CSV table of C-alpha atoms in Angstrom, one decimal:
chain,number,residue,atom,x,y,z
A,1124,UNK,CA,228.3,123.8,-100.8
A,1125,UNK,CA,226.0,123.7,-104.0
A,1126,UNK,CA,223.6,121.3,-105.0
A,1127,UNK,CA,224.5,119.4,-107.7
A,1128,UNK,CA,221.7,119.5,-110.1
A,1129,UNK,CA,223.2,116.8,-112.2
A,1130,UNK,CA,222.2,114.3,-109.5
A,1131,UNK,CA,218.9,114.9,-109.6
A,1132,UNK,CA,218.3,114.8,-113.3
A,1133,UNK,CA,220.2,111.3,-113.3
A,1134,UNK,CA,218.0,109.9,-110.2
A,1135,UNK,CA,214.8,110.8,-112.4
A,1136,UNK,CA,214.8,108.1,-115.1
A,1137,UNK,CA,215.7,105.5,-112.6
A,1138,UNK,CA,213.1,106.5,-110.0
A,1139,UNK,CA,210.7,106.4,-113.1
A,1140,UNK,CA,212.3,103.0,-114.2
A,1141,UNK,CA,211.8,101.2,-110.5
A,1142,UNK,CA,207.6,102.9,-110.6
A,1143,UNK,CA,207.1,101.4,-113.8
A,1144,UNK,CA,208.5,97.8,-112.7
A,1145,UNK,CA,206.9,97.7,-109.3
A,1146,UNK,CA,203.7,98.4,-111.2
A,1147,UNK,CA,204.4,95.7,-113.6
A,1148,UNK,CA,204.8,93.0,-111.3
A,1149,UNK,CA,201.4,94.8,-109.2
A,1150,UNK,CA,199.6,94.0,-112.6
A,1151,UNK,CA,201.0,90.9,-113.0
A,1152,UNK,CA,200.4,89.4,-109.4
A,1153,UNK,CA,196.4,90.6,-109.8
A,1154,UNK,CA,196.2,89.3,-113.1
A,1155,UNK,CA,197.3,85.4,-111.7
A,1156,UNK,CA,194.8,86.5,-109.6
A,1157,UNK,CA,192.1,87.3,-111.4
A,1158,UNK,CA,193.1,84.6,-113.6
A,1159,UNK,CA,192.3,82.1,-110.9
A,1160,UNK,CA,189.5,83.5,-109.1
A,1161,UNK,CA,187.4,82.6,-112.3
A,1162,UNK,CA,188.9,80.0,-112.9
A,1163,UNK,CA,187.7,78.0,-109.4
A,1164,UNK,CA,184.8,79.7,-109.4
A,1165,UNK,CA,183.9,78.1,-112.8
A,1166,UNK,CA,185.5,74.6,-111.9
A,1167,UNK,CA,182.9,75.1,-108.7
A,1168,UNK,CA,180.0,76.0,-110.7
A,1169,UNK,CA,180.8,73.3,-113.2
A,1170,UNK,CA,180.7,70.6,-110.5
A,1171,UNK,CA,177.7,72.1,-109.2
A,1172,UNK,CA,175.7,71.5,-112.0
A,1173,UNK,CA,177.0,67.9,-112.5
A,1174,UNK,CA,175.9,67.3,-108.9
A,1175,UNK,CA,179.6,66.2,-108.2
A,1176,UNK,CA,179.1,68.2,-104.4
A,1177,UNK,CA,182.5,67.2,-103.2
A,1178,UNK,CA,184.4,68.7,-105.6
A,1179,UNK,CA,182.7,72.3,-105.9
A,1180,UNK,CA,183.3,72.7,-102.6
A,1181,UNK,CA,186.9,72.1,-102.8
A,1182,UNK,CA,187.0,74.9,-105.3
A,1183,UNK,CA,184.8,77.4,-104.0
A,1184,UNK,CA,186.8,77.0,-100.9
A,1185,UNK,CA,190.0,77.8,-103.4
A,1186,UNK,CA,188.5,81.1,-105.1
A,1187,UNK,CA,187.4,82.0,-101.6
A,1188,UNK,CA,191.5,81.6,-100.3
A,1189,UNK,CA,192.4,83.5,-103.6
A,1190,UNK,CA,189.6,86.1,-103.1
A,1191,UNK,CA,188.4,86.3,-99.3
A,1192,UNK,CA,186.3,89.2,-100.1
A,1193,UNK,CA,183.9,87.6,-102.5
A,1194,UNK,CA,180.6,87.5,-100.3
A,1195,UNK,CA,178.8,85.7,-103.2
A,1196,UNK,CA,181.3,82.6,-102.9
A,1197,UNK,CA,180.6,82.6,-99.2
A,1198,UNK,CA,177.1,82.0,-99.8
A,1199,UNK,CA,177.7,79.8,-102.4
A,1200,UNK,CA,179.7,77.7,-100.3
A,1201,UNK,CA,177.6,78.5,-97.2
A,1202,UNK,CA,174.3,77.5,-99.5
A,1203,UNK,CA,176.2,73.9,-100.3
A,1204,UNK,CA,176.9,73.2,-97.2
A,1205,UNK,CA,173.5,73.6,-95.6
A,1206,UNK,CA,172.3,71.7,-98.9
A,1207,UNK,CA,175.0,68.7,-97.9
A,1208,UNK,CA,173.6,69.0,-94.3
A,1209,UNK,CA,176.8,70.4,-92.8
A,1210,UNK,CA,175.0,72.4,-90.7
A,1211,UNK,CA,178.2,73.6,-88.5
A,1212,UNK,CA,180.3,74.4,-91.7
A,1213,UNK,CA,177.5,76.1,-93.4
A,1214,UNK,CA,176.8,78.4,-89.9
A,1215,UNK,CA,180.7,78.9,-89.4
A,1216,UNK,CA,180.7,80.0,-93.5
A,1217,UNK,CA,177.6,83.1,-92.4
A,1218,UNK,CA,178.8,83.9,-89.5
A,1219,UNK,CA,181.9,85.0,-90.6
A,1220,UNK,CA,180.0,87.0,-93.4
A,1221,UNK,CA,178.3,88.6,-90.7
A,1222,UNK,CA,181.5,89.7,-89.0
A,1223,UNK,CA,183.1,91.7,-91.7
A,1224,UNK,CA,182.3,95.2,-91.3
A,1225,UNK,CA,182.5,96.0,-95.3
A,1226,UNK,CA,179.5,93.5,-95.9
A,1227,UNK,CA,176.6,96.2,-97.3
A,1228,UNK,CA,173.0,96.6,-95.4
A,1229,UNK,CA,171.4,94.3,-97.8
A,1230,UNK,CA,173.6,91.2,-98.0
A,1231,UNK,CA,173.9,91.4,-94.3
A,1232,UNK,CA,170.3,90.6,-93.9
A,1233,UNK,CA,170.7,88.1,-96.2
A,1234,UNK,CA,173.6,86.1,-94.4
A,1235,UNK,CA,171.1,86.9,-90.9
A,1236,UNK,CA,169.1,84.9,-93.1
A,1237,UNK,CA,171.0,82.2,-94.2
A,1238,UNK,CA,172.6,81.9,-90.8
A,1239,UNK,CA,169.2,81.2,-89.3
A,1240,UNK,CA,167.6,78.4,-92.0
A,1241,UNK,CA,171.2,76.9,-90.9
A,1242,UNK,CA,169.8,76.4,-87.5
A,1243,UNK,CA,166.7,75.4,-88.5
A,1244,UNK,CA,167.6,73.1,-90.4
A,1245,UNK,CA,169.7,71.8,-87.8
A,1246,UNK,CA,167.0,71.2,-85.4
A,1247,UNK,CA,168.7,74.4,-83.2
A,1248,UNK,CA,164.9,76.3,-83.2
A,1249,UNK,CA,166.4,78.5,-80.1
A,1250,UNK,CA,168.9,79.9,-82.2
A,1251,UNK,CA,166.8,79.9,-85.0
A,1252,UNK,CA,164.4,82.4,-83.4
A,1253,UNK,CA,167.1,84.3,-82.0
A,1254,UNK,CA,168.4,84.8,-85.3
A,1255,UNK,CA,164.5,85.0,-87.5
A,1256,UNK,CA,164.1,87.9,-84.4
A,1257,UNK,CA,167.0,90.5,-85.8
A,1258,UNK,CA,165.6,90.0,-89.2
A,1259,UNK,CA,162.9,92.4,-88.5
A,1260,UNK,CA,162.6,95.4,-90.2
A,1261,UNK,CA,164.7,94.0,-93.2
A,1262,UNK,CA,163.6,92.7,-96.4
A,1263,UNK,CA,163.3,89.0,-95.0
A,1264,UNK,CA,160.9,90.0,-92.8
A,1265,UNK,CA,158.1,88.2,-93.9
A,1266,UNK,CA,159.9,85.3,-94.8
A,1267,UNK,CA,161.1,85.1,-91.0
A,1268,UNK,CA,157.8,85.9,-89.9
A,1269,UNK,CA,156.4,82.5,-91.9
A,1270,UNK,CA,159.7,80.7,-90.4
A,1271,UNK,CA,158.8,81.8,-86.7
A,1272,UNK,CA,154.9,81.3,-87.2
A,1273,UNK,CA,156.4,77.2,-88.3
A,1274,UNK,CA,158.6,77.2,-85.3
A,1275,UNK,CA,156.0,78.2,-82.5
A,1276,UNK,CA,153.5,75.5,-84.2
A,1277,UNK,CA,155.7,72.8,-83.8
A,1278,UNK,CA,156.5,74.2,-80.4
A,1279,UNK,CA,152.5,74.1,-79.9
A,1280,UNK,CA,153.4,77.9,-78.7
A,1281,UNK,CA,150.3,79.2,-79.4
A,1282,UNK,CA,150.3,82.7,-77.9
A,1283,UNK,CA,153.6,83.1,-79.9
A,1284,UNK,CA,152.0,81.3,-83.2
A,1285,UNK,CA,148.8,83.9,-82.6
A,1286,UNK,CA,151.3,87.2,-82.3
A,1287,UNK,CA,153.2,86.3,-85.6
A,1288,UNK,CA,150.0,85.4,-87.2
A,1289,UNK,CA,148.3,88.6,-86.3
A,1290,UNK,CA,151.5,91.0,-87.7
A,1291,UNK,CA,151.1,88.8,-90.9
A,1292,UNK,CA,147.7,89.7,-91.5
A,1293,UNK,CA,148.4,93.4,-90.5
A,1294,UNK,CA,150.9,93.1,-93.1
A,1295,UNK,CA,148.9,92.3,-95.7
A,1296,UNK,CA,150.4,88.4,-96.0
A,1297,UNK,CA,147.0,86.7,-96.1
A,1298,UNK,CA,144.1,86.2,-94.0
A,1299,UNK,CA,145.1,84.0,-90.9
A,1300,UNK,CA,141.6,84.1,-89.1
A,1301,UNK,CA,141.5,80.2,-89.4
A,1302,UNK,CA,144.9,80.0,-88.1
A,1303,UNK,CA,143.9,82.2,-85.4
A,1304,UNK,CA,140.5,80.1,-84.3
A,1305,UNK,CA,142.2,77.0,-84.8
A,1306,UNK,CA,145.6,78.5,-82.0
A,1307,UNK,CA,142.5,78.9,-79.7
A,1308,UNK,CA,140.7,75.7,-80.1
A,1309,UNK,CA,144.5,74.0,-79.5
A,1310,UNK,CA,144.6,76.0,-75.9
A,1311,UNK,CA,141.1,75.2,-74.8
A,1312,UNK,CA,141.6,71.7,-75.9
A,1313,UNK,CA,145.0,71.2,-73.7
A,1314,UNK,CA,142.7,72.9,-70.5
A,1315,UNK,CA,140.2,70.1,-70.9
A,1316,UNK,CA,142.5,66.6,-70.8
A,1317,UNK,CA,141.3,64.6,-68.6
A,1318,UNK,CA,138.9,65.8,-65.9
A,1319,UNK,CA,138.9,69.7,-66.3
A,1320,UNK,CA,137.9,71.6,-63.3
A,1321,UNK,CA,135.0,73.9,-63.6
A,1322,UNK,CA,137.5,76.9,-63.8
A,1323,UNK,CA,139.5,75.4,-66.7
A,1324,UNK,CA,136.2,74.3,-68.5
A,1325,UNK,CA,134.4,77.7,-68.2
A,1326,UNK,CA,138.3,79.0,-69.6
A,1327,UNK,CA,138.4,76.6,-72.6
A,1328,UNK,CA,134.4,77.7,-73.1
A,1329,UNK,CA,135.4,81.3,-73.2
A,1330,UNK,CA,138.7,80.5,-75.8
A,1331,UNK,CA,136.0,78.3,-77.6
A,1332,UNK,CA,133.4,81.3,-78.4
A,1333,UNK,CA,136.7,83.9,-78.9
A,1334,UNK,CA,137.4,81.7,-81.8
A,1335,UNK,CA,133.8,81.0,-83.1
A,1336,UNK,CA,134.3,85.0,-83.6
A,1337,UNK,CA,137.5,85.4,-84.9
A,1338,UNK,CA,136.3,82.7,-87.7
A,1339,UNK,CA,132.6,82.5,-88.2
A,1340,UNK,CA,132.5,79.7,-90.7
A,1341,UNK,CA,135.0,77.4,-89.1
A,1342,UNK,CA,133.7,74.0,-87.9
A,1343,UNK,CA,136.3,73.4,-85.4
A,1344,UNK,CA,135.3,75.7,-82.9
A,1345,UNK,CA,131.5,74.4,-83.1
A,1346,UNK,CA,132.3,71.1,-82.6
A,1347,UNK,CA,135.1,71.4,-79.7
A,1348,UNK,CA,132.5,73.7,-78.1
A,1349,UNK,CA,129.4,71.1,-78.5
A,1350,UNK,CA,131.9,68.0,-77.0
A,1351,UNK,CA,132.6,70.5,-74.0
A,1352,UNK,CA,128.9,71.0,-73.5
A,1353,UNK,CA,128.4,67.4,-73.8
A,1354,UNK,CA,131.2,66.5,-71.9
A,1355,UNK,CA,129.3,68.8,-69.1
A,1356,UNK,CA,125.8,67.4,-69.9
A,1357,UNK,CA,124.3,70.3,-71.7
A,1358,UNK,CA,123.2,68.1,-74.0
A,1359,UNK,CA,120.5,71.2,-75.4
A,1360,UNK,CA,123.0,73.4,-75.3
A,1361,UNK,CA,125.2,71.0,-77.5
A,1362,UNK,CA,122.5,70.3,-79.8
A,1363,UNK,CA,122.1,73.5,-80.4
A,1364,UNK,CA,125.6,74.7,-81.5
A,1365,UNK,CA,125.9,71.7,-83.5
A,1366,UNK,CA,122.3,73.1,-85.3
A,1367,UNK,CA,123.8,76.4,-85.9
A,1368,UNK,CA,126.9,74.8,-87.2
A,1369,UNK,CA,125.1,73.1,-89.9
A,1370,UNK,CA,123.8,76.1,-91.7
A,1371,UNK,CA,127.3,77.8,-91.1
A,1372,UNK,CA,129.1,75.4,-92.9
A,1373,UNK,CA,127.1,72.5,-94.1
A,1374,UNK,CA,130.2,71.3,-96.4
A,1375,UNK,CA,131.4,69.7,-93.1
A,1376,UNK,CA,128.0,67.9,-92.3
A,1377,UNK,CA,130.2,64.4,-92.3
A,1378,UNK,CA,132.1,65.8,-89.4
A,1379,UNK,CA,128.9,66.9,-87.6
A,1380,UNK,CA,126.6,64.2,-88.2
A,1381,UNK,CA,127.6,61.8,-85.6
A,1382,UNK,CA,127.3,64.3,-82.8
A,1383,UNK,CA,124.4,65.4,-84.0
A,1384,UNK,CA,122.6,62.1,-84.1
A,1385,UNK,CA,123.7,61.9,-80.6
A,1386,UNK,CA,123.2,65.0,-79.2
A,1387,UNK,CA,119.6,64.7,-80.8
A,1388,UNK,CA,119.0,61.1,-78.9
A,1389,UNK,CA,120.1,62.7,-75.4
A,1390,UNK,CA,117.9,65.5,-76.1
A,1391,UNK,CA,114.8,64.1,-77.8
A,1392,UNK,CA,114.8,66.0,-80.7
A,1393,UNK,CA,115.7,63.2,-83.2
A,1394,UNK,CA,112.4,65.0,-85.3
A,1395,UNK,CA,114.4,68.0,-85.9
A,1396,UNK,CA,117.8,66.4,-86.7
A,1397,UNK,CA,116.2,63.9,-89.4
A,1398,UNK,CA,114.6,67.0,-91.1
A,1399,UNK,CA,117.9,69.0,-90.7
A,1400,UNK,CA,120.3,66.0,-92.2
A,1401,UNK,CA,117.5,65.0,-94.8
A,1402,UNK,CA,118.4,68.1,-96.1
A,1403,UNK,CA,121.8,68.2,-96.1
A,1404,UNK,CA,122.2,65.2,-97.7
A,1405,UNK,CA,119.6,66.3,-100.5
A,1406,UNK,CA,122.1,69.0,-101.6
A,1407,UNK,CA,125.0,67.2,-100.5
A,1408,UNK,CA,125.0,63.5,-100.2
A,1409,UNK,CA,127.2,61.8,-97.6
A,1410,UNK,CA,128.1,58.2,-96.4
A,1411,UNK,CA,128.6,59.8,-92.7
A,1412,UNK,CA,125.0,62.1,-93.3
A,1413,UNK,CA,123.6,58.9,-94.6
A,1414,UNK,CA,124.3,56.6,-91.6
A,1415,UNK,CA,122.9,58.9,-89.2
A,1416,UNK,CA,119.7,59.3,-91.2
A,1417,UNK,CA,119.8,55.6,-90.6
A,1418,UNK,CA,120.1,55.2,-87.4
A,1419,UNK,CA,117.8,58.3,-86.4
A,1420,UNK,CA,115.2,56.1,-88.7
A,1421,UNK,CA,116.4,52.2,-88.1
A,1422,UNK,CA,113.7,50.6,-89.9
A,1423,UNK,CA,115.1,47.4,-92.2
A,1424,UNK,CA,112.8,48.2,-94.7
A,1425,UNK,CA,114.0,52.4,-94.8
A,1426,UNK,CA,117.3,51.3,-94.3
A,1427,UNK,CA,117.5,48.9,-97.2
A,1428,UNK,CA,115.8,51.2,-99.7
A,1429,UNK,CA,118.4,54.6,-98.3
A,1430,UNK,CA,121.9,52.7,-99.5
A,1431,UNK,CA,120.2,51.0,-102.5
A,1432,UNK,CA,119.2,54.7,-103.5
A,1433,UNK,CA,122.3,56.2,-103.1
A,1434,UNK,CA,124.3,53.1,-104.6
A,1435,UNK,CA,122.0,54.3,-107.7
A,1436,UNK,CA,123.4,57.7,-107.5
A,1437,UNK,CA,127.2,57.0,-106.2
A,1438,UNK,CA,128.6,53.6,-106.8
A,1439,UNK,CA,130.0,52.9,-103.4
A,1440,UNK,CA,131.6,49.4,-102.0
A,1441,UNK,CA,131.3,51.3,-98.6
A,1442,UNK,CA,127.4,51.6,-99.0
A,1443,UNK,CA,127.1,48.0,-100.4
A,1444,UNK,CA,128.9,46.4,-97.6
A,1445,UNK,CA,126.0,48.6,-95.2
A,1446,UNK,CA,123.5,47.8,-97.2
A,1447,UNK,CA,124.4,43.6,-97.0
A,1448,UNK,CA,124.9,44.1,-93.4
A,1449,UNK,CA,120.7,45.6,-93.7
A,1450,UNK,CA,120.2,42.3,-95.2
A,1451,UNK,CA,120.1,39.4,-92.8
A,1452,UNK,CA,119.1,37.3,-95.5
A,1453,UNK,CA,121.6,37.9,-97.9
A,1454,UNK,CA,124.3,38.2,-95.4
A,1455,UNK,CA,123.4,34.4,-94.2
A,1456,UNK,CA,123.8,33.6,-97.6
A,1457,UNK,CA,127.3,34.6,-98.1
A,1458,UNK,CA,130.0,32.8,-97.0
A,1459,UNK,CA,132.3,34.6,-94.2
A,1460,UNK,CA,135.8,34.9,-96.6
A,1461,UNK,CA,133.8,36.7,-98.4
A,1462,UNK,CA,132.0,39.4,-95.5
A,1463,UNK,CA,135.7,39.8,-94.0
A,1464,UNK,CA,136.9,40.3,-97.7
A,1465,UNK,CA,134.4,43.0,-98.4
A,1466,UNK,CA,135.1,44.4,-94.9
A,1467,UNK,CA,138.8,44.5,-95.4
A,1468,UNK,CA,138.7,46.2,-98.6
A,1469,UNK,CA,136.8,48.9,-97.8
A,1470,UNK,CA,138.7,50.0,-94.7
A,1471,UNK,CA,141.4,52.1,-96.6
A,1472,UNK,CA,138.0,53.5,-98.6
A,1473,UNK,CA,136.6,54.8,-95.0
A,1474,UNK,CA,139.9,57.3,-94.2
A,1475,UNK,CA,140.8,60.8,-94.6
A,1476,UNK,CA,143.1,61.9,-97.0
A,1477,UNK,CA,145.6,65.2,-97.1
A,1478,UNK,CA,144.9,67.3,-99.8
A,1479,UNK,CA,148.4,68.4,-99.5
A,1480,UNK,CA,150.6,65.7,-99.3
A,1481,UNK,CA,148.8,62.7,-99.5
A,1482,UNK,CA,148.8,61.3,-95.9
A,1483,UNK,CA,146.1,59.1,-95.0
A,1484,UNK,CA,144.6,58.7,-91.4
A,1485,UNK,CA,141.4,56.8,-90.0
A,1486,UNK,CA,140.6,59.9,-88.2
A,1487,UNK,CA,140.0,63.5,-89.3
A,1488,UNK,CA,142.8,66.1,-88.4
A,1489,UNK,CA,142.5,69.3,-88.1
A,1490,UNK,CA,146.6,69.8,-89.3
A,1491,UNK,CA,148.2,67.2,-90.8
A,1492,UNK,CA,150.5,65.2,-89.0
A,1493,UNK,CA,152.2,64.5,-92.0
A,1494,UNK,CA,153.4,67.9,-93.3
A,1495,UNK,CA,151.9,70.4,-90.9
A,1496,UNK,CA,149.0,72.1,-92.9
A,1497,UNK,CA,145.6,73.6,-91.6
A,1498,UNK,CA,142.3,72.2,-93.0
A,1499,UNK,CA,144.3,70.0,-95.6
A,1500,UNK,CA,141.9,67.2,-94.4
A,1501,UNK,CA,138.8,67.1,-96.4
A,1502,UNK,CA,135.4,66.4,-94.6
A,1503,UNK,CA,134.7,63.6,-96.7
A,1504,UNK,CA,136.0,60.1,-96.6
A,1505,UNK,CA,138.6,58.8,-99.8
A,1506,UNK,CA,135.7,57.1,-101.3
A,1507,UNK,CA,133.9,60.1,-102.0
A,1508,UNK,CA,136.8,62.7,-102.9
């Protein structure tokens, strides 16, 4: 039997007919689709900006049905979750991200990231170091480093807080030598609660002078180290430390001049501390230097004549109220409203202040307890800032 040629030249137009239609209706479909993609992407991004939450999420969700592959509306709407404190949405929204195998190198790192500030924000630190871990080695790594080093603070996990700290600096993210002294004050500190026994004590000691090395100008370490030694009546040893302390960093003589004056009483050597604070507060007067100048030299007569001289220098209601108080006289002639007045306002003059955010305290603190930071506490009382 012979082919029929005729056959084949009729099928050919309608074969080419049928292509061009099924491609017509394949444009059409993805241009309704592309259509709409943009279209709930920009009714999102419109909300967005008009802070109207709710509703951009109801279209990002409807450009990601449209267009599951888009990996910038799943952070989008990963990012506005987190932001509305959704924490489970916004983790269910990156770890899907994370489980697509197209997803390049890059923006998987960056869903690893956004998947762990999820958890930390959430409180979840566990899963937030579990997740800040696998970022290493990409380029979030310092910024997981910095989370992690924030983690093991709050934690108080200070041999963690010291190994972050220590690949920082090797890194070339800052100098965390401060940091460093201040992890080892916090673990001699915790071995000498209480009543420590001599093997704890001679520990803390040892953590104490490891972090007088790692930062040379720090006060901290000086002063923990001269309450240990006080703590253990070593009052020379004590007075001593707190000596070499002052010419390391005599900006924190208001921290060191109450310990001073006593380690100098137990000792004998008030001589040498007057000369000492004398000079400090020459180059760098202080209410807190002042008062122990006082007391190491408690004559009325001194005493009156060192606050009225520094009242001429630094107007001060602190040093008025100490020098009435120097006053028997005039003290006897005021009436008591007025004393408990005085001594009432100038409370709130007498804290600390954090330079960082503002919190106020009656007592110095090495890290805020307000937001967290190192050395945000100035030396000096808010009267004198």
């Amino acid at each position: 039997m012979e082919f029929d040629l005729s056959w084949l030249l009729l099928s050919l137009p309608v074969a080419f007919a049928l292509g061009w239609l099924a491609s017509r209706l394949d444009f059409r479909q993805l241009r309704i689709e592309n259509r709409q993609a943009p279209k709930s992407y920009f009714k999102g991004l419109n909300f967005l900006l008009n802070e109207q939450q709710d509703q951009a999420i109801d279209a990002f969700i409807e450009a990601v049905q449209i267009d599951p592959d888009t990996s910038e509306l799943h952070f989008a709407l990963g990012n506005l979750f987190r932001r509305r404190g959704e924490y489970e949405r916004a983790v269910r929204v990156h770890e899907h991200l994370l489980s697509r195998g197209d997803l390049s190198k890059a923006d998987q790192g960056r869903a690893q990231h956004a998947l762990a500030l999820d958890f930390l924000k959430a409180g979840l630190l566990d899963r937030a170091e579990e997740a800040l871990r696998k970022l290493e080695g990409t380029a979030f790594e310092t910024r997981s480093r910095l989370a992690l080093l924030s983690i093991y603070e709050r934690s108080r996990d200070w041999l963690q807080a010291s190994a972050i700290a220590g690949k920082l600096q090797a890194a070339d993210q800052g100098n965390f030598s401060a940091r460093q002294a201040h992890y080892l004050c916090e673990q001699a500190l915790a071995l000498i609660v209480g009543t420590p026994s001599a093997s704890d004590a001679s520990q803390a000691r040892q953590l104490l002078e490891q972090a007088m090395a790692t930062a040379p100008d720090a006060a901290r370490p000086r002063l923990a180290l001269a309450a240990l030694m006080r703590q253990q009546n070593d009052h020379h040893g004590a007075f001593k430390t707190l000596l070499a302390l002052a010419d390391a960093a005599p900006a924190a003589m208001g921290l060191v001049a109450a310990p001073l004056l006593d380690a100098a009483q137990a000792t004998q050597q008030q001589a040498q501390a007057l000369k000492v604070l004398q000079n400090t507060y020459a180059h760098l007067p202080s209410l807190d230097v002042l008062d122990a100048l006082v007391a190491l030299d408690p004559q009325p007569d001194k005493a009156h004549a060192a606050y009225l001289k520094h009242l001429a220098h630094e107007p001060s209601l602190v040093a008025a109220v100490a020098w009435i108080n120097h006053e028997p006289a005039l003290r006897a002639q005021l009436q008591a409203p007025v004393v408990r007045a005085l001594e009432s306002a100038l409370k709130p003059l007498r804290r600390y202040r954090c330079a960082a955010c503002g919190f106020e305290a009656n007592q110095h603190f090495w890290q805020c307890p307000g937001c967290q930071a190192w050395d945000s506490y100035p030396p000096r009382r808010i009267e004198e800032l």
